[in-house]
Coordinates of C-alpha atoms in Angstrom, one line a residue:
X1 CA 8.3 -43.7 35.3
X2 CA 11.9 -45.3 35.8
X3 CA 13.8 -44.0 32.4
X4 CA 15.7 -47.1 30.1
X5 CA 17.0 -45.5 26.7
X6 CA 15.6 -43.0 23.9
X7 CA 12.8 -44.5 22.3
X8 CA 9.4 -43.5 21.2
X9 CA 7.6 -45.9 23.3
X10 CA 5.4 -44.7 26.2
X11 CA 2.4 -46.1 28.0
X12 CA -0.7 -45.2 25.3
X13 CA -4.1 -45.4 25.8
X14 CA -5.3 -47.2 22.7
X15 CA -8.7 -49.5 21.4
X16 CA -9.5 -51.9 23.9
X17 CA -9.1 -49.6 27.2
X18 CA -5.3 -49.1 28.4
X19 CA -3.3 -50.4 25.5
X20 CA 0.2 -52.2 26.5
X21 CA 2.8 -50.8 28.3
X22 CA 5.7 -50.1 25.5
X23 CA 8.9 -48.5 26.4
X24 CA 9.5 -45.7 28.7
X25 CA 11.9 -44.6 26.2
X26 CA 10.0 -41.3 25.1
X27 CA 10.0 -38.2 27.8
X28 CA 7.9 -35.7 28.3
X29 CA 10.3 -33.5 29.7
X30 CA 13.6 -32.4 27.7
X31 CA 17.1 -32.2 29.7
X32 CA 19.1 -30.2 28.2
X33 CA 22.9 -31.3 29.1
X34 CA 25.6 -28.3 29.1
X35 CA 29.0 -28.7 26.8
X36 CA 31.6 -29.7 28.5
X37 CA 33.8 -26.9 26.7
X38 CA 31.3 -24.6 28.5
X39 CA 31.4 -25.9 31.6
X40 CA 35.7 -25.6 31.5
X41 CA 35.5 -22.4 29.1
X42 CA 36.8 -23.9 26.7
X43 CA 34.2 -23.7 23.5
X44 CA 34.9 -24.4 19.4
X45 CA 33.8 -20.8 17.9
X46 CA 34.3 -22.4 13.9
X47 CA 31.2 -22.5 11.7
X48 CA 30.1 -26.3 10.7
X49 CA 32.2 -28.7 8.9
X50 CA 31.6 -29.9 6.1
X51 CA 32.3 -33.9 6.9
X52 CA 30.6 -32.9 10.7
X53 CA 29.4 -37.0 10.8
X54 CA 32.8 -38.0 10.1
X55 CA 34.1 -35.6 13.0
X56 CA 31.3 -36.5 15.4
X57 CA 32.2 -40.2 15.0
X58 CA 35.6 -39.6 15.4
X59 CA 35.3 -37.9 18.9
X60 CA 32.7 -40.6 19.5
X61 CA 35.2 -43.6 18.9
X62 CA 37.3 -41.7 21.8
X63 CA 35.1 -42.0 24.1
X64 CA 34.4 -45.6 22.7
X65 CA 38.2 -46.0 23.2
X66 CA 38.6 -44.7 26.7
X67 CA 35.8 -46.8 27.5
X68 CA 37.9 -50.2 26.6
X69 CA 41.1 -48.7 28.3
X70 CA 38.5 -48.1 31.6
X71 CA 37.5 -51.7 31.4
X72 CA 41.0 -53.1 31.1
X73 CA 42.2 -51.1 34.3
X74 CA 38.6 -52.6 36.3
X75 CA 39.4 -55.7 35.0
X76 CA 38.6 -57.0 32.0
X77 CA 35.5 -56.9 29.3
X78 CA 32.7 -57.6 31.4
X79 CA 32.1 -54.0 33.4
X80 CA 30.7 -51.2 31.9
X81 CA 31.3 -47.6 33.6
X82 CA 28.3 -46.6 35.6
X83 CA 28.6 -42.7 33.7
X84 CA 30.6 -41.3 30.7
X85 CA 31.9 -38.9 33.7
X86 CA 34.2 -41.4 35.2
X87 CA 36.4 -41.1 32.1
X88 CA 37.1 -37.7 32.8
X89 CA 37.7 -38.0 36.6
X90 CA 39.7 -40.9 36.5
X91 CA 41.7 -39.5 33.7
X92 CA 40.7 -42.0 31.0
X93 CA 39.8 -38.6 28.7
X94 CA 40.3 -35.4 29.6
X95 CA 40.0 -33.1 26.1
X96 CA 37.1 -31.6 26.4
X97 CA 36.4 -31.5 22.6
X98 CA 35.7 -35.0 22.4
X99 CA 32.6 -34.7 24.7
X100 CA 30.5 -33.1 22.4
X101 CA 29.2 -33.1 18.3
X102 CA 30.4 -30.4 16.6
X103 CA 26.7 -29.6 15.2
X104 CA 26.4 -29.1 18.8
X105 CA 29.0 -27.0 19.3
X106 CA 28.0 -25.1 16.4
X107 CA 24.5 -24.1 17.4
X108 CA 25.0 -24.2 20.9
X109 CA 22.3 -26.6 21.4
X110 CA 23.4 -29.7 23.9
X111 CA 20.0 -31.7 24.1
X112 CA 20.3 -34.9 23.0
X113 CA 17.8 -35.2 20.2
X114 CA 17.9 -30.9 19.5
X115 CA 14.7 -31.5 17.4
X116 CA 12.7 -34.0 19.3
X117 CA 11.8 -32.1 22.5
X118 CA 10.2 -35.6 23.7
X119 CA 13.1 -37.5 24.0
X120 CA 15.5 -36.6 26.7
X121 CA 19.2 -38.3 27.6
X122 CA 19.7 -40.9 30.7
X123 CA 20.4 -39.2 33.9
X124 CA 23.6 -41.0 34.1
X125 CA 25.0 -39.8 30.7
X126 CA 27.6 -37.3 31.2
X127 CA 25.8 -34.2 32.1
X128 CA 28.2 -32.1 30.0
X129 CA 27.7 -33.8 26.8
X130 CA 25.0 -33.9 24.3
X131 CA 26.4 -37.8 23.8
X132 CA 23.8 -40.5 25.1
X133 CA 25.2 -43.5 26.5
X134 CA 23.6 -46.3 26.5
X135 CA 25.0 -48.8 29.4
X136 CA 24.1 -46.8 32.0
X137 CA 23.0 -48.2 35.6
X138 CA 19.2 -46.3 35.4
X139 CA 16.3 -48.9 35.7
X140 CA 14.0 -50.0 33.3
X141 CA 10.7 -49.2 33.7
X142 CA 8.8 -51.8 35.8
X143 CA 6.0 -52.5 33.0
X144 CA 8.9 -53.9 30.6
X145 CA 9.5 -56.7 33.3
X146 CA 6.4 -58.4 34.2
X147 CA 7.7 -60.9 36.5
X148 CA 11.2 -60.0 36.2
X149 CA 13.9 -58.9 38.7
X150 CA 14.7 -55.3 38.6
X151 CA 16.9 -54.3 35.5
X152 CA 19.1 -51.5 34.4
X153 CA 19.7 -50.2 31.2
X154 CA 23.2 -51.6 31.3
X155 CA 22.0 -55.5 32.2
X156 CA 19.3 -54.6 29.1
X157 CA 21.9 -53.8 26.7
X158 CA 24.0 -56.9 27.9
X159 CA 21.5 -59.0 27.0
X160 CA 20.6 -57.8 23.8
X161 CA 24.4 -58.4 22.8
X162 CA 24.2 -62.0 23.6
X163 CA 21.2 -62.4 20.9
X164 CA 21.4 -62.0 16.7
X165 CA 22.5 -58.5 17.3
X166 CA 26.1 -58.8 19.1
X167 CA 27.8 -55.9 18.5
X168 CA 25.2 -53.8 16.8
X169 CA 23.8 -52.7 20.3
X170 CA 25.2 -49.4 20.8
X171 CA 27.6 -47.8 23.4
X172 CA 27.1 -44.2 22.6
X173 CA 24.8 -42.4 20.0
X174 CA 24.4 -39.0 18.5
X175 CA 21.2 -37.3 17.6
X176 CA 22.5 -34.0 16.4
X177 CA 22.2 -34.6 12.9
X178 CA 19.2 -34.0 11.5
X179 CA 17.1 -37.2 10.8
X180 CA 20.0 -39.1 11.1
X181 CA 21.3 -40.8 14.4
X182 CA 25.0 -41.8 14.9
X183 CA 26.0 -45.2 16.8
X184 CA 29.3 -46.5 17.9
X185 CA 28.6 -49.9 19.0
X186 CA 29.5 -52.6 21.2
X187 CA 32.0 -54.0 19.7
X188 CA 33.1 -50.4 17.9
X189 CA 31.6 -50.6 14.5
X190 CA 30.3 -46.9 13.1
X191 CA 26.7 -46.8 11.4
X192 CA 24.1 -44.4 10.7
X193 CA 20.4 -45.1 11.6
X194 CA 17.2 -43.1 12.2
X195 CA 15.8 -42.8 16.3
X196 CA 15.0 -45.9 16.4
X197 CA 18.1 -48.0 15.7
X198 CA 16.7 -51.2 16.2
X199 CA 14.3 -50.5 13.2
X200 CA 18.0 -50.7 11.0
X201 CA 18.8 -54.7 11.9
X202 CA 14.5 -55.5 11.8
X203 CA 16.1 -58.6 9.9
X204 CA 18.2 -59.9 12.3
X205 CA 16.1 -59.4 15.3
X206 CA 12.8 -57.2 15.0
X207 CA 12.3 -54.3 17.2
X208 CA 9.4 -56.6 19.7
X209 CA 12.5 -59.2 20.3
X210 CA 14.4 -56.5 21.5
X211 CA 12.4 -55.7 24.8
X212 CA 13.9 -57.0 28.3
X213 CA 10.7 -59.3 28.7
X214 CA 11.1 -60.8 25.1
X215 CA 14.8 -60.9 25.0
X216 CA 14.7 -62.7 29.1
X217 CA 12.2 -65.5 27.5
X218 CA 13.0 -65.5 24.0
X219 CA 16.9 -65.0 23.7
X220 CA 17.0 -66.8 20.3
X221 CA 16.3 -65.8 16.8
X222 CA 12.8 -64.8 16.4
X223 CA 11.0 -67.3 15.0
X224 CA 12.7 -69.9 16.8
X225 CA 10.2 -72.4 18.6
X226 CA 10.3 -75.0 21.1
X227 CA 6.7 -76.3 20.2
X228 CA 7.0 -79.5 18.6
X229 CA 5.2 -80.2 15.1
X230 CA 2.1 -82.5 15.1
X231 CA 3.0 -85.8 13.7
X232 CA -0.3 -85.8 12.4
X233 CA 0.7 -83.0 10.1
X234 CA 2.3 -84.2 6.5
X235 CA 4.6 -82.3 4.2
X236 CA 1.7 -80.1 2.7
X237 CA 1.6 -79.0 5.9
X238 CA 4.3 -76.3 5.1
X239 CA 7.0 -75.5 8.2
X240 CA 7.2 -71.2 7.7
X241 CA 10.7 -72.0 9.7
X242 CA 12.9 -70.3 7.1
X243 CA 10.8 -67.4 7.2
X244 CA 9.6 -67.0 10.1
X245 CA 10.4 -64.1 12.7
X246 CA 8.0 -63.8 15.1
X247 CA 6.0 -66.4 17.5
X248 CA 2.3 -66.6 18.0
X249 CA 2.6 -67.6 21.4
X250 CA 4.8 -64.6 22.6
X251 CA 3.5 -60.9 22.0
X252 CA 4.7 -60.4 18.7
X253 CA 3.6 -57.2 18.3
X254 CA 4.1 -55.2 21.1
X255 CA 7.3 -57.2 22.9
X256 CA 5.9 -56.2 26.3
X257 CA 4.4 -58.3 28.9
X258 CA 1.1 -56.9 29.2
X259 CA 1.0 -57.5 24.8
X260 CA -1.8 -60.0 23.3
X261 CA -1.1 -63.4 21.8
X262 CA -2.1 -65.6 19.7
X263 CA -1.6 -68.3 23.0
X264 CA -5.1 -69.2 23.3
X265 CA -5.0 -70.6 19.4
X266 CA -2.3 -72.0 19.6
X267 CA -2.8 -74.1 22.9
X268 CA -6.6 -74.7 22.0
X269 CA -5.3 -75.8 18.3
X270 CA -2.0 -77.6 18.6
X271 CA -0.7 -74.4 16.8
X272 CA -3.3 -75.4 14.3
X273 CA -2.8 -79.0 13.6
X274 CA -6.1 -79.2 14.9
X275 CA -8.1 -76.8 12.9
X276 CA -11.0 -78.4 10.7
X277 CA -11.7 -79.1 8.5
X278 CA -7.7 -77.8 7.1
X279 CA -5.2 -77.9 9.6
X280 CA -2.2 -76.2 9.5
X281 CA 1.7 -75.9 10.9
X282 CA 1.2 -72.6 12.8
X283 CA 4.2 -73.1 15.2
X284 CA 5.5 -70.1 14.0
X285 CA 4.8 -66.7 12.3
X286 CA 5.8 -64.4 9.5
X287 CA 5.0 -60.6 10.0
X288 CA 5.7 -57.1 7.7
X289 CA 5.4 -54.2 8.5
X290 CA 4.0 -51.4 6.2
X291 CA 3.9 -48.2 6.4
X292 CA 4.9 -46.8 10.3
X293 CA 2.2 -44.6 11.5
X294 CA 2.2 -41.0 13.4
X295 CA 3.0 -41.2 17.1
X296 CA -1.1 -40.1 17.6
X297 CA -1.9 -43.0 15.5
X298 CA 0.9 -45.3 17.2
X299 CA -0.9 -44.1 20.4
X300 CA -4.4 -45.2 19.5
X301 CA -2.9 -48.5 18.4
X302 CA -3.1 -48.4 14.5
X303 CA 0.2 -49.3 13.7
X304 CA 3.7 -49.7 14.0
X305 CA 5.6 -47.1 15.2
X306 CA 8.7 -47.7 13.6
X307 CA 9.7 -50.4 10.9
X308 CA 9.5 -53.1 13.6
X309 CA 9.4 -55.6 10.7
X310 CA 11.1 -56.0 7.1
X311 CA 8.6 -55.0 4.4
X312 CA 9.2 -58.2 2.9
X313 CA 9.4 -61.8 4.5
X314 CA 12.4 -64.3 3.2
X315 CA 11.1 -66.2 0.4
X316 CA 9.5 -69.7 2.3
X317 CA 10.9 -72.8 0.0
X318 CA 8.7 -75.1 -1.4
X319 CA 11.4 -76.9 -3.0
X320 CA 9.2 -78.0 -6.0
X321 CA 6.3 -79.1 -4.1
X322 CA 3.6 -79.6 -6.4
X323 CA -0.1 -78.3 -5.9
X324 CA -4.0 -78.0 -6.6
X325 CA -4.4 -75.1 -4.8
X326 CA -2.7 -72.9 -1.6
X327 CA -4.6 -72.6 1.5
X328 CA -3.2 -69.6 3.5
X329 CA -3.8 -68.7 7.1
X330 CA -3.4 -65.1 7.9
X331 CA -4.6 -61.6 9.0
X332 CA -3.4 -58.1 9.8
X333 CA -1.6 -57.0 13.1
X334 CA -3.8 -53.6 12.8
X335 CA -7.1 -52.1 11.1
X336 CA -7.3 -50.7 7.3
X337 CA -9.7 -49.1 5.3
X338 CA -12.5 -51.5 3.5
X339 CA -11.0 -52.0 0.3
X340 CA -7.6 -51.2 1.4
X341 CA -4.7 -52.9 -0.1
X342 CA -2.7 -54.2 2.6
X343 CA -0.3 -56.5 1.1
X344 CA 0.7 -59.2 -1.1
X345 CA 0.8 -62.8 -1.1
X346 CA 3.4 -63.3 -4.1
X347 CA 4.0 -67.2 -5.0
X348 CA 7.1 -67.6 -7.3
X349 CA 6.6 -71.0 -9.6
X350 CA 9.3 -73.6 -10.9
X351 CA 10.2 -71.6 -13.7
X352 CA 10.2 -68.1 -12.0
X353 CA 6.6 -66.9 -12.9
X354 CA 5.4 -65.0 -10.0
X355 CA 1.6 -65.2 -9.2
X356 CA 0.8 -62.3 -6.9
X357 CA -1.7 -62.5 -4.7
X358 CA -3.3 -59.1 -3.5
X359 CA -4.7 -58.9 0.4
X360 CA -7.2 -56.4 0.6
X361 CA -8.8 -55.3 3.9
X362 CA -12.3 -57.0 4.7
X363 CA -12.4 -58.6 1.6
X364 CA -10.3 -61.5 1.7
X365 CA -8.2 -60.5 5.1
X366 CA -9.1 -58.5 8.7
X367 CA -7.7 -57.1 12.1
X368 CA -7.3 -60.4 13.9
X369 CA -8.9 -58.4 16.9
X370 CA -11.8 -57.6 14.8
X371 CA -14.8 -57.0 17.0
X372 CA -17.1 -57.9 13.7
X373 CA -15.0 -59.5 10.9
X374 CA -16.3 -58.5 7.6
X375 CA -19.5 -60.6 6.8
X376 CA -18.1 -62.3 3.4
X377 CA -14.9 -63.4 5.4
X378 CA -15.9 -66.9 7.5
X379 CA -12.8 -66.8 9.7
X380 CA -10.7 -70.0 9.9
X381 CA -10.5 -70.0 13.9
X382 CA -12.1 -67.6 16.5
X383 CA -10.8 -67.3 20.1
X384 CA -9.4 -65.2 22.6
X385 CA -6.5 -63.2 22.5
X386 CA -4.2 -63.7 25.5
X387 CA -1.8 -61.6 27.8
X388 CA 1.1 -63.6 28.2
X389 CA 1.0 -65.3 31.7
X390 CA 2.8 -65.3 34.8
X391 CA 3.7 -61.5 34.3
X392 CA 3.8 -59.9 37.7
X393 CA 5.3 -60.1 40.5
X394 CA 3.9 -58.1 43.7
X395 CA 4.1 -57.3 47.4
X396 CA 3.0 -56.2 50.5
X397 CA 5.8 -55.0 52.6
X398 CA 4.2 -54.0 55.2
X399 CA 1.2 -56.0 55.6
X400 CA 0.1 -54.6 59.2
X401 CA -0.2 -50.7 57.6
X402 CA -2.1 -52.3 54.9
X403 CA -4.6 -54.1 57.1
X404 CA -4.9 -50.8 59.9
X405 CA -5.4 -49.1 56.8
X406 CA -9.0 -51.4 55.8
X407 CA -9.9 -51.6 59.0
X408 CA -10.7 -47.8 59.1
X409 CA -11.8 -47.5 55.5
X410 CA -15.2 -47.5 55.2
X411 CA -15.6 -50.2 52.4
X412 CA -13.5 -52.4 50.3
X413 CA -11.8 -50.7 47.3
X414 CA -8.9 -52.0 45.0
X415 CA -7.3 -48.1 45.3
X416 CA -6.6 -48.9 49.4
X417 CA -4.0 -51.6 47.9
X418 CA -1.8 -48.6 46.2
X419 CA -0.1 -46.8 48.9
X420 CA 0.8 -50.8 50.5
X421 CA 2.6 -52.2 47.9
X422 CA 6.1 -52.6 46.6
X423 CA 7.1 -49.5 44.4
X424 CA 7.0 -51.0 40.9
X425 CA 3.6 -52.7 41.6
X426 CA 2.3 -49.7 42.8
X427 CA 4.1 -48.2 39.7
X428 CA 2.0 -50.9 37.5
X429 CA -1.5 -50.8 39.3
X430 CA -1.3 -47.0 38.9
X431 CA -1.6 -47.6 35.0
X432 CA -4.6 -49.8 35.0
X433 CA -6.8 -47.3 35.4
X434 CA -10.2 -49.5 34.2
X435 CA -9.4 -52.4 36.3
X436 CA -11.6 -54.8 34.2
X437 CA -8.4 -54.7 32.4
X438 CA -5.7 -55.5 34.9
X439 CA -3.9 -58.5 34.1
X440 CA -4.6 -62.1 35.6
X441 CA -1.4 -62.7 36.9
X442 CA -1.1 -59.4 39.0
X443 CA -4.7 -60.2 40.4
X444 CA -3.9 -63.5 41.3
X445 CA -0.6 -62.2 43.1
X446 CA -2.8 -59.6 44.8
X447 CA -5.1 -62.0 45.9
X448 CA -2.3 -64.3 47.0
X449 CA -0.7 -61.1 48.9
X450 CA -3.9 -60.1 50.4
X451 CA -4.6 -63.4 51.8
X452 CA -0.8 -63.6 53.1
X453 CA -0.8 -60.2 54.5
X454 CA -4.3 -60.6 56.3
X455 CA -3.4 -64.0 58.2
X456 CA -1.8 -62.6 60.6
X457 CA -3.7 -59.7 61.9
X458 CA -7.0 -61.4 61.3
X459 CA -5.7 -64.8 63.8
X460 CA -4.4 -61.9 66.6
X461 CA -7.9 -59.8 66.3
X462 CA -11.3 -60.5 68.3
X463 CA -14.1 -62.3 66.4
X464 CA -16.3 -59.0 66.1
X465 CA -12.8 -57.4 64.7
X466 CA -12.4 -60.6 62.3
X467 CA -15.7 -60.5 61.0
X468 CA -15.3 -56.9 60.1
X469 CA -11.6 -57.2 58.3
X470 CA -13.0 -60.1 56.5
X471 CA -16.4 -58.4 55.2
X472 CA -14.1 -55.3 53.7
X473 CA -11.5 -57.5 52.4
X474 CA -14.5 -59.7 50.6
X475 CA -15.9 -56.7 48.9
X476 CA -12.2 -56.2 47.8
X477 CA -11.1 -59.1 46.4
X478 CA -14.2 -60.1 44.1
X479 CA -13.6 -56.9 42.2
X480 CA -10.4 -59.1 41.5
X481 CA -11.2 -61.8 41.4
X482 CA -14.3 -61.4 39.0
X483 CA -12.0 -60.3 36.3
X484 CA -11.4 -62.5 33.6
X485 CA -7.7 -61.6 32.7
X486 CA -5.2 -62.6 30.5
X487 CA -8.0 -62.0 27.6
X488 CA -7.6 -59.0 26.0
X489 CA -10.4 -59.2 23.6
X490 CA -11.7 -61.3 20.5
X491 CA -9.0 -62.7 18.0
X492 CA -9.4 -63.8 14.6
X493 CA -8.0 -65.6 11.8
X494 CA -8.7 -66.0 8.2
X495 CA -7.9 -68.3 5.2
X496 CA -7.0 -67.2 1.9
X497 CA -7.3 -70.1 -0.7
X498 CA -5.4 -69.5 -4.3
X499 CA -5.8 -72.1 -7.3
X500 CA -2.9 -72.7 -8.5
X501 CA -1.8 -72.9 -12.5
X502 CA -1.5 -75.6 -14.4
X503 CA 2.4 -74.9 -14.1
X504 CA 2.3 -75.3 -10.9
X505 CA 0.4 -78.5 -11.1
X506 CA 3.8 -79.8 -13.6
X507 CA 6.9 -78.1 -12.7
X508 CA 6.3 -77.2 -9.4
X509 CA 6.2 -74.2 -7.1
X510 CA 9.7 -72.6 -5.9
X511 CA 8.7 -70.4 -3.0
X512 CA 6.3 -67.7 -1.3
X513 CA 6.6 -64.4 0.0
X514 CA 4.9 -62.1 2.1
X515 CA 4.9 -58.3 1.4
X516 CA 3.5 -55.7 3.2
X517 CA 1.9 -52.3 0.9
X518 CA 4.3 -49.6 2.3
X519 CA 1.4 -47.0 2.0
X520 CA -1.0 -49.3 4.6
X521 CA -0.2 -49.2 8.1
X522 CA -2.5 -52.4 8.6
X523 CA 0.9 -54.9 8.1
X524 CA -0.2 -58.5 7.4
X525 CA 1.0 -61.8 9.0
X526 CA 1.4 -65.0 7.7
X527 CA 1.0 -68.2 10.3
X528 CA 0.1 -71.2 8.0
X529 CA 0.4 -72.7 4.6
X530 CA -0.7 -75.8 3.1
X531 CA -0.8 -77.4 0.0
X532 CA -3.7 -79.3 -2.1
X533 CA -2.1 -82.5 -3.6
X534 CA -2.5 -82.8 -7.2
X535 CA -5.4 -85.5 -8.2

């Protein structure tokens, strides 16, 4: 697995087989980097001080600093050093006690995250440093890319400054303080976060926007959509535009290529301008997220590991719109307990009366990849849930080994395809160990690549010999080609309908907001809202 950054994100194994590929961001090894005071001698002997964050982002805004005067000698903004250790060699800072924390110094422990034995720093970073840099030239793990060119960490991080979050990406972090983590970033702004410091700016861009895939096809503010609203649709059909943050057409959740959608509703309903008998604008999506689960739980897929979404949703105007009753189209983004309060669906009137609407698990919302929804609940639309297409890219390089290789093997088998391919689709394959899972687009490459691959050897061979490649590589490629795959499953969604007050009926409503319970890990979403007219 090709390392990216230091993140709890690995590969789980989670409810419907192999679960999505998240981030390689979590180790399972620890490097343990020495001081650079060691490695010269040189090492600070005084106990902790007191104002040790202050310190530690002090020597971390020289490094920032050296940094910038490295890029104005190489010309300009643009480059990014390959390793922290070029700023030594080429002068840019030589004091040794600016390469390490001074809680680092104190204790004697150089490991990135001391307490976290999982994460480990890039390869790259400065090996006499506990510092982790984050613009680094390792590459990101294959599964992240789906069909993309190779990246590195560096050309990650680039990317994710063009988008809401600018100069909030960070250069260099510290995780020698406890809970807390230290950032200096890109543009040299100082802030504290936890591990995950995408988790801090959730409201600017949440945590699933900020993977390679998601930022490559989605560089603009969550929520943002190019589908166009149904002009059958009227104004009670309420646009979720002003608080929306995620799209139901993009995995939302997961931010990965392998995640589900909501692709197959939206192309089989016009995002839901086609639903009957109540149709709704479900262009676009408003999630929360409650309380982050356990990395065991976050590994069987029962919630989110981190805060990947404000608790609360902006407030969605209704500008006075008045109303009969509320028709809501929603569901969670993971399982509850029956019962369970997940959430609330709070409506704020004319006058400022809010009416709070509870959400309680299989009662009046589910899982939207319930296997069973809860007998009372009638969902609003039933489908598919879809892996995002056009995800993999593949290759044979050398097609000639791959072929002498069937022709001795005594029957087709999808495992004779490993040791032939490129290194990140062997990489990929690898994963999908139940291949009733593996993803459409990587069969149909496969099939594309065997086909390719064959032509040759097959037109140069003998009839008997053709006959015989052909009959293995037929019991190969219906074990592919059999597989129905881009659907991940059964999806769900469910309508809560509210009557609405007299009040609302004469002054009018002033907005809506969504609100996840912080003590549920289920985390509802919001994808549609329309209005009753008043008789």
């Amino acid at each position: 697995m090709r390392p990216t950054a230091s993140h709890p994100y690995a590969r789980p194994r989670g409810r419907h087989g192999v679960r999505t590929s998240r981030r390689a961001f979590v180790r399972t090894l620890v490097l343990a980097p020495l001081a650079c005071a060691a490695a010269t001698g040189v090492r600070e002997t005084a106990g902790p001080d007191p104002d040790s964050e202050s310190l530690c982002f002090d020597r971390m805004g020289r490094i920032y600093e050296a940094i910038r005067r490295w890029q104005r000698a190489h010309g300009g903004e643009t480059p990014w050093p390959a390793e922290l250790s070029v700023l030594q060699t080429e002068g840019f800072l030589e004091d040794p006690r600016a390469w390490s924390c001074p809680v680092a110094d104190q204790t004697g422990n150089y490991r990135f995250a001391p307490d976290e034995p999982h994460v480990i720093s890039f390869p790259e970073a400065n090996r006499h440093s506990n510092y982790q840099y984050e613009l680094g030239t390792s590459l990101v793990d294959s599964g992240q890319l789906g069909e993309l060119p190779d990246l590195t960490t560096r050309d990650a991080k680039m990317a994710l400054m063009r988008t809401d979050l600018r100069g909030w990406v960070p250069v260099v972090r510290c995780r020698a303080h406890g809970t807390v983590s230290l950032n200096i970033g890109a543009d040299g702004r100082r802030y504290r976060s936890g591990l995950y410091w995408e988790e801090q700016f959730n409201e600017l861009r949440p945590e699933p926007y900020t993977m390679p895939w998601m930022v490559a096809h989605h560089p603009g503010s969550a929520g943002d959509t190019h589908l166009p609203r149904a002009a059958a649709l009227s104004d009670r059909h309420v646009d979720l535009g002003p608080a929306a943050n995620a799209n139901p057409d993009l995995p939302w959740i997961d931010g990965v290529p392998q995640g589900s959608s909501l692709l197959h509703f939206v192309t089989a309903t016009e995002a839901g301008a086609r639903l009957a008998p109540l149709p709704f604008d479900a262009r676009r999506l408003v999630q929360v997220t409650g309380r982050p689960v356990g990395w065991n739980a976050y590994m069987a897929g029962d919630g989110f590991a981190t805060a990947a979404y404000p608790s609360q949703s902006r407030p969605i105007p209704l500008s006075g719109a008045r109303g009969s009753a509320m028709h809501l189209l929603q569901a969670t983004a993971f399982r509850g307990r029956p019962g369970e309060h997940v959430g609330d669906l709070v409506i704020t009137l004319r006058g400022g009366t809010d009416l709070v609407v509870p959400l309680r698990y299989r009662e009046n919302t589910d899982w939207w990849r319930s296997e069973t929804p809860a007998p009372q609940l009638r969902p609003a639309w039933s489908g598919t849930a879809f892996h995002s297409p056009s995800l993999f890219r593949s290759e044979i390089p050398q097609p000639q080994r791959l072929a002498q290789s069937l022709k001795h093997a005594p029957s087709g088998d999808l495992r004779l395809l490993r040791d032939h391919l490129s290194e990140p689709t062997r990489s990929e394959l690898l994963r999908w160990d139940d291949t009733s899972a593996l993803p459409s687009a990587l069969r149909d490459r496969l099939l594309d690549d065997l086909n390719a691959a064959f032509a040759g050897p097959l037109a140069a061979s003998p009839p008997e010999r053709r006959e015989t490649f052909r009959a293995k590589l037929d019991r190969l490629t219906p074990e592919l080609a059999a597989l129905d795959p881009r659907s991940s499953g059964p999806a769900h969604l469910y309508m809560v309908s509210v009557e609405l007050p007299a009040q609302a009926r004469t002054e009018g409503l002033d907005s809506l907001r969504l609100r996840a319970n912080t003590n549920s890990t289920a985390s509802p979403f919001l994808l549609g809202l329309t209005l009753n007219p008043v008789p």
